Short mmCIF file of C-alpha atoms in Angstrom, two decimals:
data_model
loop_
_atom_site.label_atom_id
_atom_site.label_comp_id
_atom_site.label_asym_id
_atom_site.label_seq_id
_atom_site.Cartn_x
_atom_site.Cartn_y
_atom_site.Cartn_z
CA MET A 1 -26.19 -58.85 -0.90
CA LYS A 2 -23.15 -58.01 -2.97
CA ILE A 3 -23.59 -56.90 -6.58
CA GLU A 4 -21.24 -58.82 -8.89
CA HIS A 5 -23.38 -59.16 -12.02
CA VAL A 6 -25.81 -56.55 -13.40
CA LEU A 7 -28.44 -57.44 -16.02
CA SER A 8 -29.74 -54.56 -18.13
CA GLY A 9 -32.95 -55.08 -20.09
CA PHE A 10 -32.56 -53.04 -23.28
CA VAL A 11 -35.11 -51.82 -25.84
CA PRO A 12 -34.49 -49.68 -28.97
CA GLU A 13 -35.92 -46.49 -27.50
CA SER A 14 -34.78 -43.67 -25.22
CA ARG A 15 -36.01 -45.63 -22.21
CA GLY A 16 -33.59 -48.37 -23.17
CA LYS A 17 -30.75 -45.88 -22.85
CA ASP A 18 -32.12 -44.70 -19.49
CA GLY A 19 -31.92 -48.19 -18.02
CA LEU A 20 -28.60 -48.89 -19.70
CA MET A 21 -26.91 -45.83 -18.19
CA LEU A 22 -28.14 -46.73 -14.70
CA ALA A 23 -26.95 -50.32 -15.17
CA LEU A 24 -23.56 -49.07 -16.31
CA ALA A 25 -23.25 -46.82 -13.23
CA LEU A 26 -24.11 -49.73 -10.92
CA ALA A 27 -21.66 -52.08 -12.64
CA ARG A 28 -18.90 -49.47 -12.69
CA GLN A 29 -19.24 -48.51 -9.01
CA THR A 30 -19.54 -52.09 -7.76
CA GLY A 31 -16.88 -53.56 -10.05
CA ALA A 32 -19.51 -55.91 -11.46
CA ARG A 33 -19.92 -57.55 -14.85
CA LEU A 34 -22.67 -56.10 -17.06
CA THR A 35 -24.92 -58.18 -19.29
CA VAL A 36 -27.11 -56.28 -21.75
CA ALA A 37 -30.11 -58.26 -22.94
CA TYR A 38 -32.89 -57.78 -25.45
CA VAL A 39 -35.94 -60.00 -24.94
CA HIS A 40 -37.59 -60.64 -28.29
CA ALA A 41 -40.69 -62.55 -29.35
CA PRO A 42 -40.02 -66.31 -29.47
CA ALA A 43 -39.90 -68.09 -32.80
CA TRP A 44 -42.87 -70.31 -33.56
CA THR A 45 -42.38 -73.82 -32.26
CA THR A 46 -44.86 -75.38 -34.73
CA PRO A 47 -43.94 -75.13 -38.44
CA GLY A 48 -46.38 -73.00 -40.42
CA PRO A 49 -47.46 -73.23 -44.04
CA GLY A 50 -44.83 -72.56 -46.69
CA LYS A 51 -41.97 -70.34 -45.59
CA ILE A 52 -43.99 -68.04 -43.31
CA ASP A 53 -42.49 -69.39 -40.08
CA ALA A 54 -38.93 -69.19 -41.44
CA GLU A 55 -39.50 -65.64 -42.68
CA TRP A 56 -40.94 -64.59 -39.32
CA ARG A 57 -38.04 -66.16 -37.45
CA ALA A 58 -35.55 -64.37 -39.69
CA TYR A 59 -37.36 -61.05 -39.22
CA VAL A 60 -37.44 -61.38 -35.42
CA LEU A 61 -33.76 -62.26 -35.23
CA GLU A 62 -32.79 -59.45 -37.59
CA GLU A 63 -34.67 -56.88 -35.47
CA ALA A 64 -33.12 -58.32 -32.33
CA GLU A 65 -29.62 -58.07 -33.76
CA LEU A 66 -30.25 -54.45 -34.78
CA THR A 67 -31.44 -53.67 -31.26
CA ILE A 68 -28.44 -55.21 -29.54
CA ALA A 69 -26.16 -53.42 -32.04
CA GLN A 70 -27.68 -50.13 -30.83
CA ALA A 71 -26.73 -51.03 -27.26
CA ARG A 72 -23.20 -51.87 -28.39
CA ARG A 73 -22.88 -48.42 -29.99
CA LEU A 74 -24.06 -46.69 -26.82
CA LEU A 75 -21.38 -48.51 -24.81
CA SER A 76 -18.68 -48.52 -27.49
CA GLU A 77 -16.34 -46.30 -25.48
CA VAL A 78 -16.66 -48.19 -22.19
CA ARG A 79 -13.39 -49.91 -21.32
CA ASP A 80 -13.57 -50.28 -17.54
CA VAL A 81 -16.57 -52.65 -17.31
CA PRO A 82 -16.73 -56.18 -18.77
CA ILE A 83 -19.86 -56.35 -20.95
CA ASP A 84 -21.77 -59.25 -22.52
CA TYR A 85 -24.65 -58.95 -24.99
CA VAL A 86 -27.47 -61.51 -25.04
CA LEU A 87 -30.64 -62.18 -27.02
CA HIS A 88 -33.42 -64.08 -25.27
CA GLY A 89 -36.80 -65.21 -26.56
CA ASN A 90 -39.94 -64.93 -24.43
CA ARG A 91 -43.51 -63.71 -24.91
CA GLY A 92 -43.16 -61.39 -21.90
CA SER A 93 -40.15 -59.11 -21.64
CA GLY A 94 -40.31 -59.05 -17.84
CA ARG A 95 -40.70 -62.82 -17.57
CA GLY A 96 -37.86 -63.24 -20.03
CA LEU A 97 -35.58 -61.06 -17.87
CA VAL A 98 -36.52 -63.12 -14.79
CA GLN A 99 -35.58 -66.29 -16.68
CA LEU A 100 -32.33 -64.80 -17.89
CA ALA A 101 -31.40 -63.42 -14.47
CA GLY A 102 -31.64 -66.94 -13.06
CA ARG A 103 -29.66 -68.45 -15.91
CA ILE A 104 -26.73 -66.05 -15.71
CA ARG A 105 -26.98 -65.58 -11.91
CA ALA A 106 -27.46 -61.82 -12.10
CA ASP A 107 -27.64 -59.93 -8.81
CA VAL A 108 -29.88 -57.12 -10.04
CA VAL A 109 -32.07 -56.40 -13.10
CA VAL A 110 -32.20 -52.83 -14.44
CA ILE A 111 -34.78 -51.33 -16.81
CA GLY A 112 -36.01 -47.89 -17.84
CA SER A 113 -39.39 -46.24 -17.34
CA ALA A 114 -42.37 -47.28 -19.47
CA PRO A 115 -43.38 -45.01 -22.39
CA GLY A 116 -45.59 -42.00 -21.82
CA GLY A 117 -44.38 -41.03 -18.37
CA VAL A 118 -43.31 -37.66 -17.00
CA ARG A 119 -39.69 -36.64 -17.43
CA GLY A 120 -37.69 -37.31 -14.30
CA ARG A 121 -40.25 -39.83 -12.97
CA ILE A 122 -40.80 -43.58 -13.28
CA ARG A 123 -43.83 -45.02 -15.05
CA LEU A 124 -44.60 -48.68 -14.49
CA GLY A 125 -45.48 -50.72 -17.58
CA SER A 126 -45.96 -54.41 -18.30
CA THR A 127 -42.23 -55.24 -18.14
CA ALA A 128 -41.83 -53.59 -14.74
CA ASP A 129 -45.07 -55.18 -13.52
CA GLN A 130 -43.82 -58.66 -14.39
CA LEU A 131 -40.45 -58.00 -12.76
CA LEU A 132 -41.89 -56.35 -9.65
CA HIS A 133 -44.11 -59.34 -8.93
CA ALA A 134 -41.79 -62.19 -9.82
CA SER A 135 -38.07 -61.35 -9.74
CA PRO A 136 -35.96 -63.26 -7.19
CA VAL A 137 -33.30 -60.52 -7.37
CA PRO A 138 -33.54 -56.74 -6.88
CA VAL A 139 -35.08 -54.65 -9.66
CA ALA A 140 -33.75 -51.15 -10.38
CA LEU A 141 -35.75 -48.65 -12.44
CA ALA A 142 -34.40 -45.50 -14.11
CA PRO A 143 -36.64 -42.43 -14.47
CA LYS A 144 -37.53 -41.05 -17.87
CA GLY A 145 -34.67 -39.00 -19.36
CA TYR A 146 -32.03 -40.44 -17.01
CA GLY A 147 -29.83 -41.49 -19.92
CA GLU A 148 -29.68 -38.03 -21.52
CA GLN A 149 -27.47 -36.52 -18.83
CA PRO A 150 -26.64 -39.30 -16.39
CA PRO A 151 -24.69 -38.23 -13.30
CA PRO A 152 -20.98 -39.20 -13.38
CA LYS A 153 -21.81 -41.67 -10.61
CA LEU A 154 -24.33 -42.36 -7.90
CA GLY A 155 -23.56 -40.26 -4.85
CA ARG A 156 -25.75 -41.78 -2.14
CA LEU A 157 -28.12 -44.63 -1.34
CA THR A 158 -31.40 -43.85 0.40
CA VAL A 159 -33.63 -46.44 2.09
CA ALA A 160 -37.35 -45.81 2.51
CA TYR A 161 -37.81 -47.16 6.04
CA ARG A 162 -40.66 -48.11 8.28
CA ARG A 163 -40.31 -50.28 11.36
CA ASP A 164 -40.88 -53.86 10.20
CA PRO A 165 -38.69 -56.93 9.44
CA ALA A 166 -38.69 -56.28 5.67
CA SER A 167 -37.33 -52.75 6.11
CA ASP A 168 -34.75 -53.92 8.66
CA GLU A 169 -33.53 -56.47 6.11
CA ALA A 170 -33.50 -53.76 3.42
CA VAL A 171 -31.25 -51.64 5.63
CA ARG A 172 -28.81 -54.55 6.08
CA GLN A 173 -28.74 -55.16 2.33
CA ALA A 174 -28.31 -51.44 1.61
CA VAL A 175 -25.39 -51.23 4.06
CA THR A 176 -23.63 -54.00 2.13
CA ILE A 177 -24.25 -52.29 -1.21
CA ALA A 178 -23.24 -48.86 0.11
CA THR A 179 -20.02 -50.31 1.53
CA GLN A 180 -19.26 -52.01 -1.78
CA MET A 181 -19.86 -48.77 -3.70
CA GLY A 182 -18.16 -46.52 -1.16
CA LEU A 183 -21.30 -44.42 -0.67
CA PRO A 184 -23.01 -42.87 2.35
CA LEU A 185 -26.42 -44.20 3.35
CA ARG A 186 -29.53 -42.28 4.33
CA LEU A 187 -32.64 -43.73 6.00
CA ILE A 188 -35.88 -41.83 5.47
CA THR A 189 -39.41 -42.29 6.80
CA LEU A 190 -42.39 -40.62 5.16
CA VAL A 191 -45.08 -39.06 7.34
CA VAL A 192 -48.07 -38.41 5.10
CA SER A 193 -50.25 -35.80 6.79
CA GLY A 194 -53.04 -35.59 4.24
CA GLY A 195 -56.40 -37.39 4.27
CA ARG A 196 -57.36 -38.75 7.67
CA GLN A 197 -54.13 -37.56 9.27
CA ALA A 198 -54.99 -33.98 8.32
CA LYS A 199 -57.61 -34.09 11.07
CA MET A 200 -55.16 -35.51 13.56
CA ALA A 201 -54.53 -33.39 16.63
CA GLU A 202 -51.16 -31.63 16.48
CA GLU A 203 -50.12 -33.40 19.66
CA MET A 204 -50.77 -36.82 18.09
CA LEU A 205 -48.90 -35.80 14.95
CA HIS A 206 -45.98 -34.64 17.10
CA ARG A 207 -45.92 -38.03 18.84
CA LEU A 208 -45.91 -39.78 15.47
CA ARG A 209 -42.94 -37.69 14.33
CA GLU A 210 -41.08 -38.56 17.53
CA LYS A 211 -41.82 -42.26 17.15
CA VAL A 212 -40.65 -42.55 13.54
CA ALA A 213 -37.56 -40.48 14.36
CA ALA A 214 -36.72 -42.88 17.19
CA ASP A 215 -37.29 -45.86 14.87
CA LEU A 216 -34.88 -44.34 12.34
CA GLN A 217 -32.21 -43.76 14.98
CA GLU A 218 -32.55 -47.35 16.16
CA ALA A 219 -32.28 -48.68 12.58
CA ALA A 220 -29.15 -46.58 11.99
CA ARG A 221 -27.26 -47.90 15.03
CA GLY A 222 -24.43 -50.40 14.72
CA HIS A 223 -23.60 -49.96 11.04
CA ARG A 224 -19.99 -48.90 11.44
CA ARG A 225 -18.89 -49.77 7.90
CA VAL A 226 -20.79 -46.88 6.34
CA GLN A 227 -21.88 -43.34 7.16
CA VAL A 228 -25.62 -43.37 7.98
CA GLU A 229 -27.90 -40.34 8.18
CA VAL A 230 -31.61 -40.28 9.06
CA GLU A 231 -34.42 -37.94 7.98
CA VAL A 232 -38.17 -37.72 8.58
CA LEU A 233 -40.03 -36.36 5.54
CA GLU A 234 -43.53 -34.99 5.89
CA GLY A 235 -46.08 -33.93 3.31
CA ARG A 236 -49.74 -34.11 2.34
CA ASN A 237 -48.92 -37.11 0.12
CA VAL A 238 -45.94 -39.30 -0.84
CA ALA A 239 -44.83 -37.01 -3.69
CA ALA A 240 -44.89 -33.92 -1.47
CA ALA A 241 -42.95 -35.71 1.27
CA LEU A 242 -40.26 -36.91 -1.13
CA GLY A 243 -40.06 -33.40 -2.59
CA GLY A 244 -38.76 -32.17 0.74
CA THR A 245 -35.35 -33.78 0.41
CA ASP A 246 -32.38 -33.69 -1.95
CA CYS A 247 -32.40 -36.70 -4.30
CA GLU A 248 -29.67 -35.45 -6.67
CA GLY A 249 -27.36 -38.32 -7.54
CA ALA A 250 -29.17 -40.69 -5.19
CA MET A 251 -30.81 -44.07 -5.64
CA LEU A 252 -33.80 -44.94 -3.47
CA ILE A 253 -34.08 -48.48 -2.08
CA CYS A 254 -37.43 -50.00 -1.04
CA ALA A 255 -38.36 -53.25 0.63
CA SER A 256 -40.98 -55.53 -0.91
CA SER A 257 -44.39 -55.83 0.66
CA GLU A 258 -44.51 -58.35 3.51
CA THR A 259 -47.72 -59.78 2.04
CA GLY A 260 -45.88 -61.00 -1.06
CA PRO A 261 -44.19 -64.36 -1.65
CA LEU A 262 -40.84 -65.17 -0.11
CA ARG A 263 -37.70 -64.66 -2.22
CA ARG A 264 -39.54 -62.51 -4.74
CA VAL A 265 -39.96 -58.80 -5.34
CA PHE A 266 -43.58 -57.88 -4.59
CA LEU A 267 -44.88 -54.36 -5.03
CA GLY A 268 -47.17 -53.08 -2.28
CA ASP A 269 -49.34 -49.96 -2.38
CA VAL A 270 -46.88 -47.69 -0.55
CA SER A 271 -43.89 -48.85 -2.61
CA SER A 272 -45.88 -48.27 -5.79
CA LYS A 273 -46.57 -44.67 -4.75
CA ILE A 274 -42.91 -44.13 -3.85
CA ILE A 275 -41.71 -45.46 -7.21
CA ARG A 276 -44.06 -43.18 -9.12
CA ALA A 277 -43.17 -40.12 -7.03
CA ALA A 278 -39.41 -40.57 -6.72
CA PRO A 279 -37.28 -38.09 -8.71
CA CYS A 280 -34.39 -40.58 -8.86
CA PRO A 281 -33.70 -44.24 -9.68
CA VAL A 282 -35.43 -46.77 -7.41
CA MET A 283 -34.31 -50.29 -6.46
CA MET A 284 -36.85 -52.77 -5.10
CA LEU A 285 -35.44 -55.59 -2.97
CA PRO A 286 -37.01 -59.07 -2.80
CA ARG A 287 -38.14 -60.59 0.48
CA ASN A 288 -35.35 -62.68 2.00
CA PRO A 289 -33.06 -62.56 -1.07
CA PRO A 290 -31.42 -65.93 -1.82
CA GLN A 291 -27.78 -66.51 -0.93
CA LYS A 292 -25.23 -67.32 -3.62
CA PRO A 293 -23.45 -70.69 -3.27
CA GLY A 294 -20.64 -70.44 -0.76
CA SER A 295 -21.86 -67.17 0.76
CA GLY A 296 -23.32 -68.80 3.85
CA SER A 297 -26.88 -68.90 5.09
CA LYS A 298 -26.64 -66.34 7.89
CA GLN A 299 -25.82 -62.69 7.87
CA GLY A 300 -24.66 -60.93 10.98
CA LYS A 301 -25.42 -57.31 11.66
CA PRO A 302 -22.51 -55.10 10.50
#
């Protein structure tokens, strides 16, 4: 997967700026076009009594124009990225972004964290839920407060890996993105030692560490286009495990659950925990992402 077109879902709040700054960083480092979109309530399709429907339509469009004008001001000094601004009507903001991504052939959709979350973490709301169960393209989420002091650029891509076909495909996709962005790649596996595993004999836990380390080394082999590091992270839960590594300037990439539909992002239980615990932006990849016309149907291993 090569990123050539980034779609940023914008809202007139600080979380809108969070997603916008992450989208700008992705577009800037990949050389992609950026489309900033505000999904507003659709106008009534059936005429109402008097001028109520016309007044409502005018109000919705006025608010939408004010919102997109705010995005324009935030990006007013950007000269190195081609930017389009779009208004789109839909009852669900996530569903509207899915529609729009298909229409403009975006390669990734970017949004901010839902309201009420913890600073530096991602909270999943209705927009993210719709995207993370329906989008045919990757979905990137910015943590709360990301837009206040965004890093000059992303410094590394990290893949949350476990040995299965979905994660192997995520590594291949991440290698392509990392090569495009000129970034190193890190593969991590989380060993959660709490709960039932807390009672595990130390010898069994040692064998588990050795196995996941070997899986990581195998996944890292053969990718000569990019620098690849591996790391096993252990903790009593997902948050504690992720807290044991440096995520400064990184973006974490996760594969969709294998139980979800093909060619869609689908959020499994582990991925949901990782998103909520990650102290950095997270990108969820769909299962078997569709190929663009002319890109070919097969991908060889780098």
